PDB file of C-alpha atoms in Angstrom:
ATOM      1  CA  MET A 195      33.835 136.326 165.410  1.00 51.00           C
ATOM      2  CA  ASP A 196      35.311 133.562 163.215  1.00 64.00           C
ATOM      3  CA  ARG A 197      32.534 132.906 160.715  1.00 67.00           C
ATOM      4  CA  ASP A 198      34.365 130.022 159.042  1.00 66.00           C
ATOM      5  CA  LEU A 199      34.676 128.247 162.384  1.00 78.00           C
ATOM      6  CA  LEU A 200      30.993 128.736 163.211  1.00 80.00           C
ATOM      7  CA  SER A 201      29.845 127.418 159.860  1.00 82.00           C
ATOM      8  CA  HIS A 202      31.737 124.162 160.450  1.00 86.00           C
ATOM      9  CA  LEU A 203      30.443 123.477 163.969  1.00 88.00           C
ATOM     10  CA  PRO A 204      27.548 121.298 162.693  1.00 89.00           C
ATOM     11  CA  VAL A 205      30.153 119.063 161.053  1.00 90.00           C
ATOM     12  CA  ILE A 206      32.071 118.693 164.329  1.00 90.00           C
ATOM     13  CA  VAL A 207      28.869 117.780 166.178  1.00 89.00           C
ATOM     14  CA  ALA A 208      27.847 115.261 163.484  1.00 88.00           C
ATOM     15  CA  VAL A 209      31.240 113.497 163.596  1.00 90.00           C
ATOM     16  CA  ALA A 210      31.004 113.294 167.397  1.00 90.00           C
ATOM     17  CA  ARG A 211      27.434 111.996 167.304  1.00 86.00           C
ATOM     18  CA  ARG A 212      28.045 109.449 164.548  1.00 85.00           C
ATOM     19  CA  GLY A 213      31.451 108.343 165.776  1.00 86.00           C
ATOM     20  CA  GLY A 214      33.176 108.720 162.427  1.00 88.00           C
ATOM     21  CA  PHE A 215      33.781 110.852 159.352  1.00 89.00           C
ATOM     22  CA  ALA A 216      31.982 108.623 156.841  1.00 87.00           C
ATOM     23  CA  PRO A 217      28.727 108.294 158.870  1.00 86.00           C
ATOM     24  CA  ALA A 218      28.747 112.067 159.487  1.00 87.00           C
ATOM     25  CA  ALA A 219      29.272 112.702 155.770  1.00 88.00           C
ATOM     26  CA  ALA A 220      26.280 110.477 154.943  1.00 84.00           C
ATOM     27  CA  GLU A 221      24.094 112.330 157.446  1.00 81.00           C
ATOM     28  CA  LEU A 222      25.137 115.771 156.184  1.00 85.00           C
ATOM     29  CA  GLY A 223      25.103 114.942 152.474  1.00 86.00           C
ATOM     30  CA  MET A 224      28.803 115.763 152.169  1.00 90.00           C
ATOM     31  CA  SER A 225      31.825 113.827 150.980  1.00 90.00           C
ATOM     32  CA  PRO A 226      34.118 112.311 153.645  1.00 88.00           C
ATOM     33  CA  SER A 227      36.960 114.483 152.360  1.00 89.00           C
ATOM     34  CA  ALA A 228      34.844 117.639 152.853  1.00 90.00           C
ATOM     35  CA  VAL A 229      34.044 116.546 156.403  1.00 90.00           C
ATOM     36  CA  SER A 230      37.738 115.897 157.079  1.00 89.00           C
ATOM     37  CA  HIS A 231      38.628 119.326 155.673  1.00 89.00           C
ATOM     38  CA  ALA A 232      36.049 121.043 157.908  1.00 89.00           C
ATOM     39  CA  VAL A 233      37.335 119.276 161.017  1.00 90.00           C
ATOM     40  CA  ARG A 234      40.931 120.125 160.146  1.00 90.00           C
ATOM     41  CA  LEU A 235      40.036 123.795 159.612  1.00 89.00           C
ATOM     42  CA  VAL A 236      38.334 124.063 163.015  1.00 89.00           C
ATOM     43  CA  GLU A 237      41.239 122.307 164.715  1.00 88.00           C
ATOM     44  CA  GLU A 238      43.676 124.730 163.084  1.00 88.00           C
ATOM     45  CA  ARG A 239      41.633 127.775 164.165  1.00 86.00           C
ATOM     46  CA  ILE A 240      41.333 126.496 167.739  1.00 87.00           C
ATOM     47  CA  GLY A 241      44.899 125.246 167.881  1.00 88.00           C
ATOM     48  CA  GLN A 242      44.018 121.868 169.418  1.00 88.00           C
ATOM     49  CA  PRO A 243      42.969 118.459 168.086  1.00 91.00           C
ATOM     50  CA  LEU A 244      39.275 117.747 168.568  1.00 91.00           C
ATOM     51  CA  PHE A 245      39.328 114.061 167.663  1.00 91.00           C
ATOM     52  CA  ALA A 246      41.707 111.186 168.391  1.00 89.00           C
ATOM     53  CA  ARG A 247      41.857 109.174 165.170  1.00 84.00           C
ATOM     54  CA  THR A 248      42.888 105.561 164.631  1.00 79.00           C
ATOM     55  CA  THR A 249      42.330 103.268 161.668  1.00 74.00           C
ATOM     56  CA  ARG A 250      39.290 101.815 163.445  1.00 76.00           C
ATOM     57  CA  SER A 251      37.758 104.586 165.532  1.00 79.00           C
ATOM     58  CA  VAL A 252      37.276 108.301 166.032  1.00 86.00           C
ATOM     59  CA  SER A 253      36.837 109.666 169.549  1.00 89.00           C
ATOM     60  CA  LEU A 254      36.663 113.117 171.095  1.00 91.00           C
ATOM     61  CA  THR A 255      39.641 114.651 172.834  1.00 92.00           C
ATOM     62  CA  GLU A 256      39.166 116.719 175.992  1.00 90.00           C
ATOM     63  CA  ALA A 257      39.018 119.890 173.872  1.00 90.00           C
ATOM     64  CA  GLY A 258      36.585 118.247 171.475  1.00 89.00           C
ATOM     65  CA  THR A 259      34.332 117.134 174.308  1.00 92.00           C
ATOM     66  CA  ALA A 260      34.200 120.680 175.679  1.00 91.00           C
ATOM     67  CA  LEU A 261      33.451 122.182 172.271  1.00 90.00           C
ATOM     68  CA  VAL A 262      30.685 119.702 171.427  1.00 89.00           C
ATOM     69  CA  ALA A 263      29.118 120.128 174.883  1.00 89.00           C
ATOM     70  CA  ALA A 264      28.821 123.868 174.203  1.00 88.00           C
ATOM     71  CA  ALA A 265      27.974 123.754 170.494  1.00 87.00           C
ATOM     72  CA  GLU A 266      25.429 120.937 170.302  1.00 84.00           C
ATOM     73  CA  PRO A 267      22.668 122.451 172.488  1.00 85.00           C
ATOM     74  CA  ALA A 268      23.220 125.864 170.875  1.00 84.00           C
ATOM     75  CA  LEU A 269      22.838 124.424 167.373  1.00 81.00           C
ATOM     76  CA  GLU A 270      19.731 122.491 168.425  1.00 77.00           C
ATOM     77  CA  ASP A 271      18.218 125.660 169.861  1.00 76.00           C
ATOM     78  CA  ILE A 272      18.908 127.575 166.642  1.00 78.00           C
ATOM     79  CA  ALA A 273      17.363 124.786 164.549  1.00 72.00           C
ATOM     80  CA  ASP A 274      14.271 124.716 166.785  1.00 68.00           C
ATOM     81  CA  ARG A 275      13.854 128.488 166.542  1.00 70.00           C
ATOM     82  CA  ILE A 276      14.166 128.423 162.756  1.00 69.00           C
ATOM     83  CA  GLU A 277      11.497 125.721 162.577  1.00 63.00           C
ATOM     84  CA  ARG A 278       9.199 127.754 164.816  1.00 62.00           C
ATOM     85  CA  ILE A 279       9.650 130.790 162.585  1.00 62.00           C
ATOM     86  CA  ARG A 280       8.781 128.651 159.559  1.00 58.00           C
ATOM     87  CA  SER A 281       5.755 127.252 161.360  1.00 55.00           C
ATOM     88  CA  VAL A 282       4.323 130.759 161.716  1.00 52.00           C
ATOM     89  CA  LYS A 283       3.694 130.502 157.991  1.00 51.00           C
ATOM     90  CA  GLY A 284       1.928 127.208 158.589  1.00 53.00           C
ATOM     91  CA  ARG A 285       4.691 125.004 157.205  1.00 71.00           C
ATOM     92  CA  ALA A 286       6.441 122.280 159.167  1.00 84.00           C
ATOM     93  CA  SER A 287       9.693 121.216 157.514  1.00 86.00           C
ATOM     94  CA  GLY A 288      13.007 119.499 158.028  1.00 88.00           C
ATOM     95  CA  LEU A 289      14.319 116.039 158.903  1.00 92.00           C
ATOM     96  CA  LEU A 290      12.516 114.175 161.697  1.00 94.00           C
ATOM     97  CA  ARG A 291      14.628 111.252 162.953  1.00 94.00           C
ATOM     98  CA  ILE A 292      12.788 108.512 164.867  1.00 95.00           C
ATOM     99  CA  ASN A 293      14.299 105.442 166.491  1.00 94.00           C
ATOM    100  CA  ALA A 294      11.895 102.489 166.563  1.00 94.00           C
ATOM    101  CA  PRO A 295      11.800  98.688 166.637  1.00 91.00           C
ATOM    102  CA  ARG A 296      10.881  96.998 163.334  1.00 90.00           C
ATOM    103  CA  LEU A 297       7.483  95.934 164.625  1.00 91.00           C
ATOM    104  CA  ALA A 298       6.467  99.603 165.001  1.00 94.00           C
ATOM    105  CA  LEU A 299       6.153  99.862 161.218  1.00 93.00           C
ATOM    106  CA  PRO A 300       3.228  97.445 160.794  1.00 92.00           C
ATOM    107  CA  LEU A 301       1.716  98.118 164.222  1.00 93.00           C
ATOM    108  CA  ALA A 302       1.687 101.921 164.206  1.00 94.00           C
ATOM    109  CA  LEU A 303       3.830 103.808 161.715  1.00 95.00           C
ATOM    110  CA  MET A 304       2.609 102.963 158.209  1.00 95.00           C
ATOM    111  CA  PRO A 305      -0.673 104.933 158.351  1.00 94.00           C
ATOM    112  CA  ILE A 306       1.076 107.868 160.043  1.00 95.00           C
ATOM    113  CA  LEU A 307       3.815 108.008 157.406  1.00 96.00           C
ATOM    114  CA  THR A 308       1.238 107.797 154.616  1.00 95.00           C
ATOM    115  CA  ALA A 309      -0.716 110.720 156.054  1.00 95.00           C
ATOM    116  CA  MET A 310       2.452 112.724 156.770  1.00 94.00           C
ATOM    117  CA  ALA A 311       3.503 112.469 153.122  1.00 94.00           C
ATOM    118  CA  GLU A 312       0.210 114.074 152.104  1.00 93.00           C
ATOM    119  CA  ARG A 313      -0.178 116.672 154.854  1.00 92.00           C
ATOM    120  CA  TYR A 314       3.445 117.726 155.411  1.00 93.00           C
ATOM    121  CA  PRO A 315       5.465 117.204 152.216  1.00 93.00           C
ATOM    122  CA  ASP A 316       8.309 119.392 153.526  1.00 91.00           C
ATOM    123  CA  VAL A 317       8.960 117.030 156.462  1.00 94.00           C
ATOM    124  CA  THR A 318      11.222 114.050 155.796  1.00 94.00           C
ATOM    125  CA  VAL A 319      10.721 111.274 158.366  1.00 96.00           C
ATOM    126  CA  GLU A 320      13.753 109.037 158.809  1.00 95.00           C
ATOM    127  CA  ILE A 321      12.929 105.791 160.618  1.00 95.00           C
ATOM    128  CA  VAL A 322      15.971 104.026 162.063  1.00 92.00           C
ATOM    129  CA  THR A 323      14.917 100.519 163.065  1.00 88.00           C
ATOM    130  CA  ASP A 324      16.672  99.405 166.224  1.00 84.00           C
ATOM    131  CA  GLU A 325      15.772  96.623 168.642  1.00 80.00           C
ATOM    132  CA  ARG A 326      17.992  98.076 171.399  1.00 79.00           C
ATOM    133  CA  LEU A 327      16.757 100.627 173.914  1.00 77.00           C
ATOM    134  CA  SER A 328      18.834 103.474 172.481  1.00 78.00           C
ATOM    135  CA  ASP A 329      19.690 106.853 173.970  1.00 82.00           C
ATOM    136  CA  ILE A 330      17.661 108.963 171.551  1.00 87.00           C
ATOM    137  CA  VAL A 331      19.120 112.261 172.793  1.00 82.00           C
ATOM    138  CA  GLY A 332      22.720 111.117 172.706  1.00 79.00           C
ATOM    139  CA  GLU A 333      22.331 109.524 169.273  1.00 82.00           C
ATOM    140  CA  GLY A 334      20.691 112.533 167.653  1.00 83.00           C
ATOM    141  CA  PHE A 335      17.083 111.366 167.328  1.00 90.00           C
ATOM    142  CA  ASP A 336      14.075 113.643 167.664  1.00 92.00           C
ATOM    143  CA  ALA A 337      11.935 110.871 169.170  1.00 94.00           C
ATOM    144  CA  GLY A 338      11.726 107.148 169.785  1.00 94.00           C
ATOM    145  CA  ILE A 339       9.019 104.481 169.850  1.00 95.00           C
ATOM    146  CA  ARG A 340       8.870 101.715 172.455  1.00 93.00           C
ATOM    147  CA  LEU A 341       6.504  99.854 174.768  1.00 89.00           C
ATOM    148  CA  GLY A 342       5.270 102.141 177.522  1.00 82.00           C
ATOM    149  CA  GLU A 343       6.970 100.150 180.283  1.00 75.00           C
ATOM    150  CA  MET A 344      10.399 100.608 178.653  1.00 79.00           C
ATOM    151  CA  ILE A 345      10.414 104.429 178.554  1.00 86.00           C
ATOM    152  CA  ALA A 346      12.235 106.596 181.093  1.00 81.00           C
ATOM    153  CA  GLU A 347       9.963 108.615 183.378  1.00 82.00           C
ATOM    154  CA  ASP A 348      11.469 111.981 182.377  1.00 84.00           C
ATOM    155  CA  MET A 349      10.322 111.574 178.762  1.00 90.00           C
ATOM    156  CA  VAL A 350       7.097 112.989 177.319  1.00 91.00           C
ATOM    157  CA  THR A 351       4.968 110.243 175.765  1.00 92.00           C
ATOM    158  CA  VAL A 352       2.186 110.028 173.195  1.00 93.00           C
ATOM    159  CA  ARG A 353       0.185 106.833 172.820  1.00 93.00           C
ATOM    160  CA  LEU A 354       0.337 105.338 169.323  1.00 94.00           C
ATOM    161  CA  THR A 355      -1.608 102.098 169.893  1.00 93.00           C
ATOM    162  CA  GLY A 356      -3.991 100.685 172.435  1.00 92.00           C
ATOM    163  CA  PRO A 357      -2.891  97.907 174.784  1.00 94.00           C
ATOM    164  CA  PHE A 358      -2.480  94.470 173.204  1.00 95.00           C
ATOM    165  CA  ARG A 359      -1.720  90.903 174.256  1.00 96.00           C
ATOM    166  CA  SER A 360       1.506  88.951 173.947  1.00 96.00           C
ATOM    167  CA  ILE A 361       0.520  85.477 172.744  1.00 97.00           C
ATOM    168  CA  ILE A 362       2.042  82.148 171.695  1.00 98.00           C
ATOM    169  CA  VAL A 363       1.347  81.021 168.141  1.00 98.00           C
ATOM    170  CA  ALA A 364       2.281  78.174 165.831  1.00 98.00           C
ATOM    171  CA  SER A 365       1.429  77.052 162.332  1.00 98.00           C
ATOM    172  CA  PRO A 366      -1.196  74.317 161.848  1.00 98.00           C
ATOM    173  CA  ALA A 367       1.555  72.193 160.293  1.00 97.00           C
ATOM    174  CA  TYR A 368       3.690  72.461 163.441  1.00 98.00           C
ATOM    175  CA  VAL A 369       0.745  71.637 165.711  1.00 97.00           C
ATOM    176  CA  GLY A 370      -0.128  68.658 163.523  1.00 97.00           C
ATOM    177  CA  ARG A 371       3.451  67.401 163.697  1.00 96.00           C
ATOM    178  CA  ARG A 372       4.354  68.131 167.338  1.00 96.00           C
ATOM    179  CA  GLY A 373       0.987  68.481 169.034  1.00 96.00           C
ATOM    180  CA  ARG A 374      -0.528  71.397 170.938  1.00 96.00           C
ATOM    181  CA  PRO A 375       0.828  72.436 174.348  1.00 96.00           C
ATOM    182  CA  TRP A 376      -1.982  72.338 176.906  1.00 95.00           C
ATOM    183  CA  ALA A 377      -0.037  73.576 179.966  1.00 96.00           C
ATOM    184  CA  LEU A 378       2.957  75.835 180.547  1.00 96.00           C
ATOM    185  CA  ALA A 379       5.020  72.802 181.529  1.00 95.00           C
ATOM    186  CA  ASP A 380       4.489  71.441 177.996  1.00 96.00           C
ATOM    187  CA  LEU A 381       6.630  74.242 176.540  1.00 96.00           C
ATOM    188  CA  ALA A 382       9.754  72.374 177.650  1.00 95.00           C
ATOM    189  CA  ALA A 383       8.976  69.670 175.092  1.00 96.00           C
ATOM    190  CA  HIS A 384       8.437  72.111 172.207  1.00 97.00           C
ATOM    191  CA  ASN A 385      10.699  73.928 169.777  1.00 98.00           C
ATOM    192  CA  CYS A 386      10.354  77.538 170.952  1.00 98.00           C
ATOM    193  CA  ILE A 387      11.744  80.293 168.720  1.00 97.00           C
ATOM    194  CA  GLY A 388      14.144  82.277 170.894  1.00 96.00           C
ATOM    195  CA  TYR A 389      14.640  86.028 171.021  1.00 93.00           C
ATOM    196  CA  ARG A 390      18.088  87.536 171.682  1.00 90.00           C
ATOM    197  CA  LEU A 391      18.191  90.816 173.616  1.00 84.00           C
ATOM    198  CA  LEU A 392      20.709  92.960 171.742  1.00 75.00           C
ATOM    199  CA  ARG A 393      21.859  95.091 174.662  1.00 72.00           C
ATOM    200  CA  SER A 394      22.435  92.351 177.268  1.00 77.00           C
ATOM    201  CA  ARG A 395      22.889  89.482 174.761  1.00 83.00           C
ATOM    202  CA  ALA A 396      20.685  87.341 177.019  1.00 87.00           C
ATOM    203  CA  LEU A 397      17.879  85.155 175.715  1.00 92.00           C
ATOM    204  CA  TYR A 398      14.484  86.685 176.434  1.00 93.00           C
ATOM    205  CA  ARG A 399      12.336  84.766 178.923  1.00 94.00           C
ATOM    206  CA  TRP A 400       8.687  84.656 177.868  1.00 96.00           C
ATOM    207  CA  ASP A 401       6.447  86.733 180.154  1.00 95.00           C
ATOM    208  CA  LEU A 402       3.305  84.699 180.759  1.00 96.00           C
ATOM    209  CA  SER A 403       0.473  84.333 183.252  1.00 95.00           C
ATOM    210  CA  ASP A 404       0.057  81.228 185.424  1.00 94.00           C
ATOM    211  CA  GLN A 405      -3.400  81.305 186.990  1.00 88.00           C
ATOM    212  CA  GLY A 406      -3.263  85.083 187.266  1.00 88.00           C
ATOM    213  CA  LYS A 407       0.352  85.243 188.467  1.00 93.00           C
ATOM    214  CA  ASP A 408       2.977  86.825 186.189  1.00 93.00           C
ATOM    215  CA  ILE A 409       5.915  84.518 185.543  1.00 95.00           C
ATOM    216  CA  SER A 410       8.967  84.399 183.244  1.00 94.00           C
ATOM    217  CA  VAL A 411       9.470  81.149 181.371  1.00 95.00           C
ATOM    218  CA  GLU A 412      12.831  80.043 180.014  1.00 94.00           C
ATOM    219  CA  THR A 413      12.422  78.359 176.627  1.00 95.00           C
ATOM    220  CA  ARG A 414      14.635  76.366 174.281  1.00 95.00           C
ATOM    221  CA  GLY A 415      14.611  75.851 170.545  1.00 95.00           C
ATOM    222  CA  SER A 416      16.569  75.392 167.356  1.00 96.00           C
ATOM    223  CA  VAL A 417      16.356  79.028 166.200  1.00 96.00           C
ATOM    224  CA  VAL A 418      17.165  82.370 167.864  1.00 96.00           C
ATOM    225  CA  VAL A 419      16.241  85.707 166.239  1.00 95.00           C
ATOM    226  CA  SER A 420      16.685  89.353 167.203  1.00 89.00           C
ATOM    227  CA  ASP A 421      13.303  90.817 166.215  1.00 89.00           C
ATOM    228  CA  PRO A 422       9.638  89.743 166.339  1.00 91.00           C
ATOM    229  CA  LEU A 423       9.053  89.971 162.582  1.00 92.00           C
ATOM    230  CA  SER A 424      11.674  87.285 162.037  1.00 94.00           C
ATOM    231  CA  ALA A 425      10.017  85.127 164.715  1.00 96.00           C
ATOM    232  CA  ARG A 426       6.713  85.478 162.868  1.00 96.00           C
ATOM    233  CA  GLU A 427       8.313  84.262 159.634  1.00 97.00           C
ATOM    234  CA  MET A 428       9.772  81.265 161.465  1.00 97.00           C
ATOM    235  CA  ALA A 429       6.372  80.415 162.945  1.00 98.00           C
ATOM    236  CA  LEU A 430       4.695  80.669 159.539  1.00 98.00           C
ATOM    237  CA  ALA A 431       7.321  78.278 158.171  1.00 97.00           C
ATOM    238  CA  GLY A 432       6.322  75.714 160.796  1.00 97.00           C
ATOM    239  CA  ILE A 433       9.634  75.769 162.647  1.00 97.00           C
ATOM    240  CA  GLY A 434       8.244  76.204 166.145  1.00 97.00           C
ATOM    241  CA  LEU A 435       6.236  78.183 168.671  1.00 98.00           C
ATOM    242  CA  ALA A 436       6.630  81.975 168.627  1.00 98.00           C
ATOM    243  CA  TYR A 437       5.893  84.541 171.328  1.00 97.00           C
ATOM    244  CA  LEU A 438       4.500  87.638 169.580  1.00 97.00           C
ATOM    245  CA  PHE A 439       2.269  90.677 169.958  1.00 96.00           C
ATOM    246  CA  GLU A 440      -1.270  89.749 168.906  1.00 96.00           C
ATOM    247  CA  PRO A 441      -1.784  92.610 166.371  1.00 95.00           C
ATOM    248  CA  LEU A 442       1.305  91.438 164.505  1.00 95.00           C
ATOM    249  CA  VAL A 443      -0.209  88.017 163.802  1.00 97.00           C
ATOM    250  CA  LYS A 444      -3.953  88.702 163.960  1.00 96.00           C
ATOM    251  CA  PRO A 445      -4.353  88.565 160.136  1.00 96.00           C
ATOM    252  CA  ASP A 446      -2.429  85.275 160.096  1.00 97.00           C
ATOM    253  CA  ILE A 447      -4.706  83.802 162.787  1.00 97.00           C
ATOM    254  CA  GLU A 448      -7.848  84.973 160.992  1.00 97.00           C
ATOM    255  CA  ALA A 449      -6.582  83.456 157.727  1.00 97.00           C
ATOM    256  CA  GLY A 450      -5.700  80.159 159.397  1.00 97.00           C
ATOM    257  CA  ARG A 451      -1.958  80.486 158.762  1.00 98.00           C
ATOM    258  CA  LEU A 452      -1.259  80.508 162.517  1.00 98.00           C
ATOM    259  CA  VAL A 453      -3.151  79.308 165.606  1.00 98.00           C
ATOM    260  CA  GLU A 454      -2.932  80.618 169.147  1.00 98.00           C
ATOM    261  CA  VAL A 455      -1.984  78.174 171.895  1.00 97.00           C
ATOM    262  CA  LEU A 456      -2.103  78.540 175.681  1.00 96.00           C
ATOM    263  CA  GLY A 457      -4.347  81.588 175.339  1.00 95.00           C
ATOM    264  CA  GLU A 458      -5.056  81.613 179.069  1.00 96.00           C
ATOM    265  CA  ALA A 459      -1.358  82.285 179.694  1.00 96.00           C
ATOM    266  CA  SER A 460      -1.220  85.452 177.578  1.00 96.00           C
ATOM    267  CA  ILE A 461      -0.465  88.823 179.182  1.00 94.00           C
ATOM    268  CA  GLU A 462      -1.460  92.360 178.220  1.00 94.00           C
ATOM    269  CA  GLU A 463       1.169  94.877 177.129  1.00 93.00           C
ATOM    270  CA  PRO A 464       0.654  98.660 177.543  1.00 92.00           C
ATOM    271  CA  GLY A 465       1.028  99.359 173.806  1.00 94.00           C
ATOM    272  CA  LEU A 466       3.448 101.452 171.764  1.00 95.00           C
ATOM    273  CA  PHE A 467       4.277 105.069 172.608  1.00 95.00           C
ATOM    274  CA  LEU A 468       6.153 107.873 170.893  1.00 95.00           C
ATOM    275  CA  TYR A 469       8.553 109.474 173.390  1.00 94.00           C
ATOM    276  CA  PHE A 470      10.864 112.487 173.378  1.00 92.00           C
ATOM    277  CA  PRO A 471      12.457 115.050 175.749  1.00 88.00           C
ATOM    278  CA  ARG A 472      10.131 117.841 176.855  1.00 83.00           C
ATOM    279  CA  ARG A 473      12.176 120.572 175.145  1.00 77.00           C
ATOM    280  CA  ALA A 474      11.500 118.919 171.766  1.00 76.00           C
ATOM    281  CA  ALA A 475       7.715 119.031 172.097  1.00 71.00           C
ATOM    282  CA  MET A 476       7.290 122.393 170.373  1.00 72.00           C
ATOM    283  CA  ALA A 477       9.373 121.617 167.273  1.00 83.00           C
ATOM    284  CA  PRO A 478       6.928 122.003 164.353  1.00 88.00           C
ATOM    285  CA  LYS A 479       8.107 118.831 162.574  1.00 91.00           C
ATOM    286  CA  LEU A 480       7.525 116.735 165.705  1.00 92.00           C
ATOM    287  CA  ARG A 481       4.262 118.511 166.440  1.00 91.00           C
ATOM    288  CA  ALA A 482       3.116 117.665 162.900  1.00 92.00           C
ATOM    289  CA  PHE A 483       3.899 113.983 163.503  1.00 94.00           C
ATOM    290  CA  ILE A 484       2.061 113.972 166.850  1.00 93.00           C
ATOM    291  CA  ASP A 485      -1.003 115.680 165.377  1.00 91.00           C
ATOM    292  CA  THR A 486      -1.100 113.182 162.502  1.00 93.00           C
ATOM    293  CA  ALA A 487      -0.793 110.234 164.887  1.00 91.00           C
ATOM    294  CA  GLU A 488      -3.555 111.529 167.146  1.00 85.00           C
ATOM    295  CA  ILE A 489      -5.902 112.211 164.235  1.00 80.00           C
ATOM    296  CA  GLY A 490      -5.321 108.657 163.044  1.00 67.00           C
ATOM    297  CA  ARG A 491      -6.027 107.203 166.462  1.00 66.00           C
ATOM    298  CA  ALA A 492      -9.199 109.234 166.826  1.00 57.00           C
ATOM    299  CA  SER A 493     -10.486 108.056 163.451  1.00 52.00           C
ATOM    300  CA  SER A 494      -9.720 104.407 164.240  1.00 50.00           C
ATOM    301  CA  ARG A 495     -11.256 104.759 167.719  1.00 44.00           C
ATOM    302  CA  ILE A 496      -8.515 102.869 169.500  1.00 38.00           C
ATOM    303  CA  PRO A 497      -9.188 103.002 173.255  1.00 39.00           C
ATOM    304  CA  GLY A 498      -6.734 104.509 175.666  1.00 36.00           C
ATOM    305  CA  ARG A 499      -5.731 107.617 173.738  1.00 33.00           C
ATOM    306  CA  LYS A 500      -3.616 110.045 175.714  1.00 35.00           C
ATOM    307  CA  SER A 501      -1.880 113.194 174.592  1.00 35.00           C
ATOM    308  CA  LEU A 502       1.384 114.738 175.763  1.00 38.00           C
ATOM    309  CA  SER A 503       1.872 113.106 179.146  1.00 35.00           C
ATOM    310  CA  ASN A 504       4.402 111.194 181.187  1.00 34.00           C
ATOM    311  CA  GLU A 505       2.632 107.859 181.256  1.00 34.00           C
TER     312      GLU A 505
END
């Protein structure tokens, strides 16, 4: 058994997952030169190149693809088993990587992260904010957070929030200047803050209700953003109408900084869910996060709580 080769396999997997030497070095806490040395050593021992390198990209060769396909699940299994052994002593530990949209921070994550820091100091939670619907398994995440309707059916889900409405809001200054829309047709005459879908690059069509019938409304405006928090800032500045989740702007509405318009056209969203592959459910670090989230939901008495389930 080549012990030097085995010890460098996590480096090979990290380079493949991150798509480059520098990103892998940042993940592993190594220098790029050390990562390059490890890859070169493994390639020399195997006798084949594992990566095709150019000045702009790093991609797996056929041999590299075969090696990573064998090594990655084995390394994940070893890591899971080590964490389970540690958990016998009552201590969850390690790096928990979660992919989530920016809005998950104010809507769900902040109280969980605060409690995690107190209850599980040996767990480091890395939140990677991403508005795309990412492949959490392929990109090396332990879990993701999205709206329930956006999650693949083969994933295990845990509810983080109750259902909430998607509503249209504007600042009092905007309403005073441009007037209030009283019907869906009035939206065509208003400056609507657009939302760019990062994966398809299309402009998001607002999902609304017209006398109980779900419709998608194409809007136009002078500003396009890529996340709801930016749309909220634009609305507060009086630029135009924004289509946002109600909990995100509820304090602004209560304080009079924003007003809701066309409330009868609002729709209800299923809420935010944590999701992950079933094999990851027993990892102590993820179990610690789930337990903390569920304790928080129980204490806040948010309706609709569900535990590990494919919702």
